C-alpha positions as YAML, in Angstrom:
chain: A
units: angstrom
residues:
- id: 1
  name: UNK
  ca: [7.97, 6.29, -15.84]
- id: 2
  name: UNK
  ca: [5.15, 3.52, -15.94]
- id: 3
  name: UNK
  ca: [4.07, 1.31, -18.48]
- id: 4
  name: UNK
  ca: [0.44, 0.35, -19.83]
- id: 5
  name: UNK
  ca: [-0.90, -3.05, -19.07]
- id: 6
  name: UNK
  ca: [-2.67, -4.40, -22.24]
- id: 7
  name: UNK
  ca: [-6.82, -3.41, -21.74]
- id: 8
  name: UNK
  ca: [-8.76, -7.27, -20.79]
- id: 9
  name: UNK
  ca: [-9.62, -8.73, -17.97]
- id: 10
  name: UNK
  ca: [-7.80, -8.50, -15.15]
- id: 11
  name: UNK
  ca: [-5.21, -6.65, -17.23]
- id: 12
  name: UNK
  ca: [-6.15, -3.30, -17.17]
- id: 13
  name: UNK
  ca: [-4.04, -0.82, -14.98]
- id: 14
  name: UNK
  ca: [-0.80, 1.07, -14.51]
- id: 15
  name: UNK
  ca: [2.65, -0.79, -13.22]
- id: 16
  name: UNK
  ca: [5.45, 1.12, -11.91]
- id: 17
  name: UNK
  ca: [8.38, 0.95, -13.57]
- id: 18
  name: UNK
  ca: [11.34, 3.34, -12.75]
- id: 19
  name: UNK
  ca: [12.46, 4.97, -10.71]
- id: 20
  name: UNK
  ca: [11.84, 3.05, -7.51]
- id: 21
  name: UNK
  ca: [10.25, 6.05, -5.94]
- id: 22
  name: UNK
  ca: [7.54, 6.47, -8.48]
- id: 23
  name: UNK
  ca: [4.09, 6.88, -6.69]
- id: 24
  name: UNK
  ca: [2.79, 4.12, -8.52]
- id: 25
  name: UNK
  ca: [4.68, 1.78, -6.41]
- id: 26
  name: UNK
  ca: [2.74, 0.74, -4.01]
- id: 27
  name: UNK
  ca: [3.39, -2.11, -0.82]
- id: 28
  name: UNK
  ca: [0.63, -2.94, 1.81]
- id: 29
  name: UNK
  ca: [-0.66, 0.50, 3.63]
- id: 30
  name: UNK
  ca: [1.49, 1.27, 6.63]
- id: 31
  name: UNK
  ca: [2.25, 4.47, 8.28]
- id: 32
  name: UNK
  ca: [4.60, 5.54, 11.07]
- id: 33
  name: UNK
  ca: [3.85, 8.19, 13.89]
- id: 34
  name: UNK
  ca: [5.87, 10.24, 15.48]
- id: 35
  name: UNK
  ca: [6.17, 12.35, 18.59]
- id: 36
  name: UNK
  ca: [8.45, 14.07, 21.23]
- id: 37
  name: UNK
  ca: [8.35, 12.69, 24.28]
- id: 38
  name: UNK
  ca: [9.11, 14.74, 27.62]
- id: 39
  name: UNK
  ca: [12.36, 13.08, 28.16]
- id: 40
  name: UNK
  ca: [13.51, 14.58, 24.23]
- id: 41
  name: UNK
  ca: [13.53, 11.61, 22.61]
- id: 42
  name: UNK
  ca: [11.32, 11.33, 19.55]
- id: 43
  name: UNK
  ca: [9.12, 8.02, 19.97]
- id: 44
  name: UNK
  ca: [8.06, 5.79, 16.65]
- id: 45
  name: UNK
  ca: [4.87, 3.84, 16.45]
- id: 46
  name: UNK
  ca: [4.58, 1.21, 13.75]
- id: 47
  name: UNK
  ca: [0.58, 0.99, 12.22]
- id: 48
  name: UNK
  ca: [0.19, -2.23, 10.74]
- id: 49
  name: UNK
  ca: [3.31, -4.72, 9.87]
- id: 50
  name: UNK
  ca: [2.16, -6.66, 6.65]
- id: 51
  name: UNK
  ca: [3.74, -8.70, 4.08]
- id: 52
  name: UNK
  ca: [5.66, -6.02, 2.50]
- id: 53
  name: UNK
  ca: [6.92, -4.29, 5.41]
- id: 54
  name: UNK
  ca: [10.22, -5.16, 5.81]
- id: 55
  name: UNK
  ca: [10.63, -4.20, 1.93]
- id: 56
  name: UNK
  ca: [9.25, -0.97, 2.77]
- id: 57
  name: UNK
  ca: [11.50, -0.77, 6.17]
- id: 58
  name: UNK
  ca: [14.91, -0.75, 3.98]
- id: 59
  name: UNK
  ca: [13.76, 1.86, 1.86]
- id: 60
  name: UNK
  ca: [12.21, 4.45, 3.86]
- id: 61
  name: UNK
  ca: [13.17, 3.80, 7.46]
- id: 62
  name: UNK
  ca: [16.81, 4.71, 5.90]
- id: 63
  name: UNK
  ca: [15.10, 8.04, 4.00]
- id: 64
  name: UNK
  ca: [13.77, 9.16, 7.07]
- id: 65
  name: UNK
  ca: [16.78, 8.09, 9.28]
- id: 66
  name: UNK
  ca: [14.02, 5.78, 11.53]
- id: 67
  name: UNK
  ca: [15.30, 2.98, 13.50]
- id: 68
  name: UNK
  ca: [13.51, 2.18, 17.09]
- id: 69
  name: UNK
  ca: [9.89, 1.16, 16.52]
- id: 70
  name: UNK
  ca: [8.89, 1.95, 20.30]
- id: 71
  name: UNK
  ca: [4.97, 0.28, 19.59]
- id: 72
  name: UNK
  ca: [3.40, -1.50, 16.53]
- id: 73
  name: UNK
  ca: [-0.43, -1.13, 16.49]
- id: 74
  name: UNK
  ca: [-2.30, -4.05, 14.36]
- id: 75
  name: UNK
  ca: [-5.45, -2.88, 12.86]
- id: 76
  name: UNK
  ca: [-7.00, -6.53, 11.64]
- id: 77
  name: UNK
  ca: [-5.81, -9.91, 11.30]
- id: 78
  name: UNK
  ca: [-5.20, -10.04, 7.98]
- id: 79
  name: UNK
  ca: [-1.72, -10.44, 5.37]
- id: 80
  name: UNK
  ca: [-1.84, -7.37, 4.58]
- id: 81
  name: UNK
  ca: [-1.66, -5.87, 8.01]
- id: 82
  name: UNK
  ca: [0.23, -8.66, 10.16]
- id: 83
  name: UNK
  ca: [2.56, -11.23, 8.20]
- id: 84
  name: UNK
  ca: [5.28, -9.15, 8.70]
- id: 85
  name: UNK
  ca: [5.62, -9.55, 12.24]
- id: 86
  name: UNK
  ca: [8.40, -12.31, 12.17]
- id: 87
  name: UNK
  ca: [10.69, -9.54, 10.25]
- id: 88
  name: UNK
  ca: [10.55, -7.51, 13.54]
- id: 89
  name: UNK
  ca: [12.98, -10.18, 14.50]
- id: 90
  name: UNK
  ca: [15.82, -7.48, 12.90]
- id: 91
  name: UNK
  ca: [15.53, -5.05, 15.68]
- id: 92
  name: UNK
  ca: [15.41, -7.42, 18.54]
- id: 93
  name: UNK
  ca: [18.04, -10.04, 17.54]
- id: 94
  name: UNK
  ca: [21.33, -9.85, 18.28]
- id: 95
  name: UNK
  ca: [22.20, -8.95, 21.94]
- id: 96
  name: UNK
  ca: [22.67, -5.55, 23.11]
- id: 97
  name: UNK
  ca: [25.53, -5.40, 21.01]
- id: 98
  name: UNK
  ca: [23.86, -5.75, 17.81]
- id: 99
  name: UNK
  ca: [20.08, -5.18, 18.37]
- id: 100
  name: UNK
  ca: [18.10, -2.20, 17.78]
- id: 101
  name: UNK
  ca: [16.41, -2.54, 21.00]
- id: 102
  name: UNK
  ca: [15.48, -5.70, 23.12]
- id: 103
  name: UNK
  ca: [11.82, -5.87, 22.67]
- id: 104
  name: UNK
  ca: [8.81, -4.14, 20.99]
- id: 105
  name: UNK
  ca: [5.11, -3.79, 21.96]
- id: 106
  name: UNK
  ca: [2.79, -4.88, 19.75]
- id: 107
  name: UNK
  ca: [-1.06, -3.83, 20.54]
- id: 108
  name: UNK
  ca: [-3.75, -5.40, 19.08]
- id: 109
  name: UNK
  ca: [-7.44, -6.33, 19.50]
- id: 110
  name: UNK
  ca: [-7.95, -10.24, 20.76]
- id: 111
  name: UNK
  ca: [-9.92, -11.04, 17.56]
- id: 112
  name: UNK
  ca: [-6.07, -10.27, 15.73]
- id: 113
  name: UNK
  ca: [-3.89, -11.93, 18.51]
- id: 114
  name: UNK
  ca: [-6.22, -15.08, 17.45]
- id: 115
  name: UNK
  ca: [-4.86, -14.94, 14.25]
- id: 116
  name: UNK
  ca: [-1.36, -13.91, 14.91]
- id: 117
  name: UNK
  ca: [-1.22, -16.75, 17.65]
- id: 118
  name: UNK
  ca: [-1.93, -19.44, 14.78]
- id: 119
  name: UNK
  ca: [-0.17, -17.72, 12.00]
- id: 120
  name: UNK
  ca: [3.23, -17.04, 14.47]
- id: 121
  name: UNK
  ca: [2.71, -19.37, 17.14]
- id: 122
  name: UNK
  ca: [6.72, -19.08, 17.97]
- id: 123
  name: UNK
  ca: [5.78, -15.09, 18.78]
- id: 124
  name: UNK
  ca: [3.59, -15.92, 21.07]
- id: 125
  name: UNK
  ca: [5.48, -18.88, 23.09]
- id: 126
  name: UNK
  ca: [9.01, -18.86, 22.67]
- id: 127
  name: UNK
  ca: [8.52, -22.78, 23.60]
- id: 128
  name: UNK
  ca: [7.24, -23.29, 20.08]
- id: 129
  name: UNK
  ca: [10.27, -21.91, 18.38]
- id: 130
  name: UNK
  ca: [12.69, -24.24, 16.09]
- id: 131
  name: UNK
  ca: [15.81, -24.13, 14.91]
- id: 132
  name: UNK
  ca: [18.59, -21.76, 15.82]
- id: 133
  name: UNK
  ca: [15.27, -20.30, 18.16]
- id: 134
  name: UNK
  ca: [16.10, -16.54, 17.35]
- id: 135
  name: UNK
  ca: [12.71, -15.32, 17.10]
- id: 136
  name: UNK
  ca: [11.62, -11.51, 17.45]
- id: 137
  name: UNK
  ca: [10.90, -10.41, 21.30]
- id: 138
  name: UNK
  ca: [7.33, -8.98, 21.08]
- id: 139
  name: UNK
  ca: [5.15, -8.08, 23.97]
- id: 140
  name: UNK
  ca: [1.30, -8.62, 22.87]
- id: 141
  name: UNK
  ca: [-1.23, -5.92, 24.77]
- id: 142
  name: UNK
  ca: [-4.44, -6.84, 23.58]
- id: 143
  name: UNK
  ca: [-5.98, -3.37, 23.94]
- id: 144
  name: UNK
  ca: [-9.58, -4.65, 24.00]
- id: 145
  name: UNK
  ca: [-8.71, -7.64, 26.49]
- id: 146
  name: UNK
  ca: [-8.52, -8.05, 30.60]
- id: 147
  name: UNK
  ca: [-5.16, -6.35, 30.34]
- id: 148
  name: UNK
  ca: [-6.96, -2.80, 29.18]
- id: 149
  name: UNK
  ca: [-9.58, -3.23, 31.00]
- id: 150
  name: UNK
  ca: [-12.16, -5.55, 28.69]
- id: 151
  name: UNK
  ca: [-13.86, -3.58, 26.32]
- id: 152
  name: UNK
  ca: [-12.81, -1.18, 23.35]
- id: 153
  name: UNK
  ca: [-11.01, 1.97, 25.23]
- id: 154
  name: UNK
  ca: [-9.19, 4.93, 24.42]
- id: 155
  name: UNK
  ca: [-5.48, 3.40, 25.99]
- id: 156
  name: UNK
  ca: [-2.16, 5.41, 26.18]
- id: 157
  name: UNK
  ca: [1.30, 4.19, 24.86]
- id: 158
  name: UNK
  ca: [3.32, 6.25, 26.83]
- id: 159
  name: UNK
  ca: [2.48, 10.00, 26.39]
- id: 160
  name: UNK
  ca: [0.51, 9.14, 23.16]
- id: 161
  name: UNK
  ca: [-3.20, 8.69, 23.68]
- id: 162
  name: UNK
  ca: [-4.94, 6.13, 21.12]
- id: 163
  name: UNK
  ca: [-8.24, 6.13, 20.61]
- id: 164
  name: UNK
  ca: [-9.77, 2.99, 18.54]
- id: 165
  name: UNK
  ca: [-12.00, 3.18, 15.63]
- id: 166
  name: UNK
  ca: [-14.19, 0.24, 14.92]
- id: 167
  name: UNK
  ca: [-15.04, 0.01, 11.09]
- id: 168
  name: UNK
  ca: [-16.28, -2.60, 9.40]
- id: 169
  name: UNK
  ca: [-14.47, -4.85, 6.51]
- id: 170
  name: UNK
  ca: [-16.91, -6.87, 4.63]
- id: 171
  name: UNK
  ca: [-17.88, -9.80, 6.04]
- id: 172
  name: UNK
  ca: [-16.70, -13.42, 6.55]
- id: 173
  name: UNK
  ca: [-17.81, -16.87, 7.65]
- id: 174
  name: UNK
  ca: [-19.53, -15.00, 11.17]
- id: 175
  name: UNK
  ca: [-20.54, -12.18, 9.83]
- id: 176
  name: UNK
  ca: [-19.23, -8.73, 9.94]
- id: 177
  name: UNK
  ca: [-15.94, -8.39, 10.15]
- id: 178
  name: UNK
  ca: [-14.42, -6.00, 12.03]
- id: 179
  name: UNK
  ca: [-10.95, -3.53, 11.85]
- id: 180
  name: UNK
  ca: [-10.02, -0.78, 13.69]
- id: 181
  name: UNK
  ca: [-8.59, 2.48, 12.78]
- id: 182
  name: UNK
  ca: [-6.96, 4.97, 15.29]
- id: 183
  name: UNK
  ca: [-7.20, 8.39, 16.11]
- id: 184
  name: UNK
  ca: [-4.64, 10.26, 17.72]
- id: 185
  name: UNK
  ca: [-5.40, 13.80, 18.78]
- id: 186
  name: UNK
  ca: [-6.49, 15.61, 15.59]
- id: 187
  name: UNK
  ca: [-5.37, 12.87, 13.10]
- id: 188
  name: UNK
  ca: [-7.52, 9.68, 12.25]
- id: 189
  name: UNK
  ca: [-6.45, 6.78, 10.20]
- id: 190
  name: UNK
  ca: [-9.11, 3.89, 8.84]
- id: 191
  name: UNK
  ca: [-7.12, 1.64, 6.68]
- id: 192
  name: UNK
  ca: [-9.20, -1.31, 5.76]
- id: 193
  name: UNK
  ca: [-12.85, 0.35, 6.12]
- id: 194
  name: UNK
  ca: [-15.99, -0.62, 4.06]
- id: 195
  name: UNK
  ca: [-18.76, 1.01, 5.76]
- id: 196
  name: UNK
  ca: [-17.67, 3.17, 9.05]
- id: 197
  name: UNK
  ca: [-20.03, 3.21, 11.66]
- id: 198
  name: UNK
  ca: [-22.04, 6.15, 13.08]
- id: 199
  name: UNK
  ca: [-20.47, 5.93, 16.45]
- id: 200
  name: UNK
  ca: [-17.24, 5.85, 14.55]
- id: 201
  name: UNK
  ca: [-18.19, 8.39, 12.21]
- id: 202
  name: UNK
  ca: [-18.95, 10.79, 15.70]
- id: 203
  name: UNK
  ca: [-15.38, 10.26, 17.15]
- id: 204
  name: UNK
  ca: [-14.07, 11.31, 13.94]
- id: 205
  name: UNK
  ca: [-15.74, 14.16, 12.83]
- id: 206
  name: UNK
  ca: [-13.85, 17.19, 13.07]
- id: 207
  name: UNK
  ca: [-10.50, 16.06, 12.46]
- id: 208
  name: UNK
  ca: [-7.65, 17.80, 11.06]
- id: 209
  name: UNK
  ca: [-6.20, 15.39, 8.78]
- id: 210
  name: UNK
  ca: [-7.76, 12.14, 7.81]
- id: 211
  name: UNK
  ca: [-6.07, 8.89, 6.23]
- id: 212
  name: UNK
  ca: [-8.77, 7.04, 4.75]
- id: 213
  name: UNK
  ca: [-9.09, 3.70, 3.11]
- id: 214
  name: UNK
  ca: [-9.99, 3.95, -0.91]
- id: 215
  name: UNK
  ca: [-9.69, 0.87, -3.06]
- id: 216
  name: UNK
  ca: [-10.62, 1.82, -6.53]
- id: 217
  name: UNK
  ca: [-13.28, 3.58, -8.74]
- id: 218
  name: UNK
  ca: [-15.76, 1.09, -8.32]
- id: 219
  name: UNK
  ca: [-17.74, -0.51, -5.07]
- id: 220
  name: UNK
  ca: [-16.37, -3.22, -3.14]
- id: 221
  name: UNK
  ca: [-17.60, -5.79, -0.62]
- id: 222
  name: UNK
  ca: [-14.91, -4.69, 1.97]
- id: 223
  name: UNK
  ca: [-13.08, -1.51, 1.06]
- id: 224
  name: UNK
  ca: [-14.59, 1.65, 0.35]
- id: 225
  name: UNK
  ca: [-14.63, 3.12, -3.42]
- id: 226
  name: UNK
  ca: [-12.74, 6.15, -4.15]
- id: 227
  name: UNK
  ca: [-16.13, 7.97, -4.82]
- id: 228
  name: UNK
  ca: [-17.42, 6.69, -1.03]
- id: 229
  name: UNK
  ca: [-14.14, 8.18, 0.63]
- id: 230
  name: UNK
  ca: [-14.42, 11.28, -0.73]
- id: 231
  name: UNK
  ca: [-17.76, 11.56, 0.52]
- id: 232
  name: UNK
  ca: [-16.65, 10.63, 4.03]
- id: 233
  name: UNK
  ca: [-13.90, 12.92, 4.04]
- id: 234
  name: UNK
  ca: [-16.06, 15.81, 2.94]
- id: 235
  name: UNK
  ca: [-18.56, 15.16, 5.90]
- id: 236
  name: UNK
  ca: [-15.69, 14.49, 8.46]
- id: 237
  name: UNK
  ca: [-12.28, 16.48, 7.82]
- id: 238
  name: UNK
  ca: [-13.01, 19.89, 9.22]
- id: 239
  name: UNK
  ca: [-12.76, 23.01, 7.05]
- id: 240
  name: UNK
  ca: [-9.50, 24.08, 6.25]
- id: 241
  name: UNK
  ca: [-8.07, 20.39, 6.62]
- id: 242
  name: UNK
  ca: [-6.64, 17.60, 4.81]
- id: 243
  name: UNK
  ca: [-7.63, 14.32, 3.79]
- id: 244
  name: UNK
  ca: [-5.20, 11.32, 2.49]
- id: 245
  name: UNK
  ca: [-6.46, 8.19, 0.24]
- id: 246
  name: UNK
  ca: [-5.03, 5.00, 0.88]
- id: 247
  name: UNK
  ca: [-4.80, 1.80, -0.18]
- id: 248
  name: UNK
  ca: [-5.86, 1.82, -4.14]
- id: 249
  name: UNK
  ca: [-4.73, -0.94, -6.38]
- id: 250
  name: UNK
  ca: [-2.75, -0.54, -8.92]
- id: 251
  name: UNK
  ca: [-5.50, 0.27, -11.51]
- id: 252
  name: UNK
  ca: [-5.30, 3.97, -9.97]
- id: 253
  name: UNK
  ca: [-2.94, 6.14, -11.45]
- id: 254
  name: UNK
  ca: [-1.66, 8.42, -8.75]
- id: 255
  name: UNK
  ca: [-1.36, 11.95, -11.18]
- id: 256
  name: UNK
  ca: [-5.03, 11.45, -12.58]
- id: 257
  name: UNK
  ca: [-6.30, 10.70, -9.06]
- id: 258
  name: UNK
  ca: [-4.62, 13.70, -7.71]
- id: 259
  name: UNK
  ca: [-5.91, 15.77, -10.81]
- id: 260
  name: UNK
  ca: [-9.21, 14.48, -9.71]
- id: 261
  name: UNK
  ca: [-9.58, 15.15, -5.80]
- id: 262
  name: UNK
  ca: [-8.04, 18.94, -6.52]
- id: 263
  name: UNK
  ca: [-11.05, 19.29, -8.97]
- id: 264
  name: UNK
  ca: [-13.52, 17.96, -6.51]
- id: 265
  name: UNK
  ca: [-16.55, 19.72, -6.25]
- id: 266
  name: UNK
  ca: [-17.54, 18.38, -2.70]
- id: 267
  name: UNK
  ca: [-14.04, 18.83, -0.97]
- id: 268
  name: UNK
  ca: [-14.22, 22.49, -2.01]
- id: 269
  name: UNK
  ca: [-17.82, 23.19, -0.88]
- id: 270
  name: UNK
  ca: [-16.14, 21.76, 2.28]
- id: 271
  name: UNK
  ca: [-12.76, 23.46, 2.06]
- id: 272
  name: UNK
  ca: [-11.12, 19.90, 2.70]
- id: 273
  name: UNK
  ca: [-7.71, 19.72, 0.98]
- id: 274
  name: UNK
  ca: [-7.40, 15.79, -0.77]
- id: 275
  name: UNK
  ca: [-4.56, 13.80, -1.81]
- id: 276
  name: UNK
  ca: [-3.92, 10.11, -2.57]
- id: 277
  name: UNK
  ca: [-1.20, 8.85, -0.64]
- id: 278
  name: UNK
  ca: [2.05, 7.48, -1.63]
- id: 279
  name: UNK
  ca: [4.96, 5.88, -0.07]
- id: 280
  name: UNK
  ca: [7.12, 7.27, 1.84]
- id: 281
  name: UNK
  ca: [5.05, 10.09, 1.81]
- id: 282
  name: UNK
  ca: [5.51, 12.60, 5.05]
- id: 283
  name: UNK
  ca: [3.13, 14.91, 6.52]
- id: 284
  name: UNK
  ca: [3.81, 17.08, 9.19]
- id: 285
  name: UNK
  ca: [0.78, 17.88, 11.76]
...
């Protein structure tokens, strides 16, 4: 069920109602990937930890019976992709008694450890901590620092390769700005993209399944339209693959979106299967 917002500015749009797993719904974009490992034990990385994670955590981490995060990777330093850090502090907390696990590894570009050293300085120097001092225990790998070698690398966390995808995401105060997506084997995922870059574009073409960022109808300074992701996953998804939307505001209804990518004339020309996301949506690759 969903109700109408009244048509005006800044009015107009769909909010969800009930139930609480209506695809309307919608926190800040997040996905989990899984794999086996060799030793039989199915390993969980974490993409992107924003504002509305731990919201999203009790809801679906229980529906898909997930509880070690074994690596969080940080796209960009923004709210939407970081503040949610501190809530990590639930799995680490606790002794071994209670805790989930006694630390996680978070691995981010320096440009995003800039920001997540001024926003949390108390996760980066336990020093800096107040009060009772139970912070989270994260270990920072700055994946384009001295650590990983300097420069922007294809990097493995454990038997998972990740490859980084530079996009850009309109521009601030210097310029460009920059986030990253990441590609892992025949999957890609660009969350917060408004233009991706040929280079990029190169290290994605051909995948199997792409998650794509895809704000709303119209263009944006630093997401890409719905029309400009569809375009991208036409050219980039190989035939006979799938595509996933991401990230729309709440001014997208999820059925009439869905109605629209299945009539698609470009996505059948390419044989590329579309979908907007949802949460807790699962897709098995």
């Amino acid at each position: 069920m969903q109700v109408r917002v009244p048509e005006g500015p800044g009015h107009a749009g769909v909010l969800p109602k009930t139930p609480i797993f209506g695809k309307n719904r919608r926190r800040n974009t997040s996905a989990v990937v899984r794999y086996m490992h060799s030793d039989g034990r199915e390993r969980t990385i974490l993409i992107d930890c924003g504002k509305t994670f731990y919201e999203s955590a009790l809801t679906w981490f229980v529906a898909h019976r997930l509880r070690r995060i074994d690596a969080v990777l940080i796209t960009h330093g923004h709210a939407d992709a970081m503040l949610g850090l501190d809530d990590l502090r639930q799995w680490t907390i606790g002794g071994a008694d209670r805790s989930v696990q006694d630390h996680i590894d978070v691995y981010l570009s320096c440009a995003a450890m800039d920001v997540v050293a001024r926003a949390f300085p108390y996760l980066v120097d336990k020093k800096k901590a107040t009060g009772g001092g139970e912070v989270p225990s994260l270990r920072f790998h700055q994946f384009d620092g001295p650590e990983m070698g300097g420069k922007l690398a294809p990097f493995w966390i454990e038997e998972m390769e990740v490859v980084p995808l530079e996009v850009e995401h309109g521009k601030d105060s210097h310029g460009v700005f920059m986030s990253l997506g990441f590609k892992f084997g025949d999957l890609s995922y660009i969350s917060d993209a408004s233009l991706i870059p040929e280079p990029t574009r190169a290290l994605v073409k051909g995948c199997k399944v792409l998650v794509v960022d895809a704000l709303h109808y119209g263009m944006h300074s630093s997401h890409l339209s719905i029309d400009e992701a569809v375009k991208e996953c036409s050219e980039l998804v190989a035939p006979g693959g799938e595509a996933y939307l991401i990230g729309f505001s709440h001014r997208v209804d999820h059925a009439k979106l869905e109605a629209e990518l299945g009539d698609n004339l470009a996505l059948r020309k390419a044989n590329v299967s579309a979908w907007p996301a949802y949460d807790g949506l699962r897709v098995k690759l």
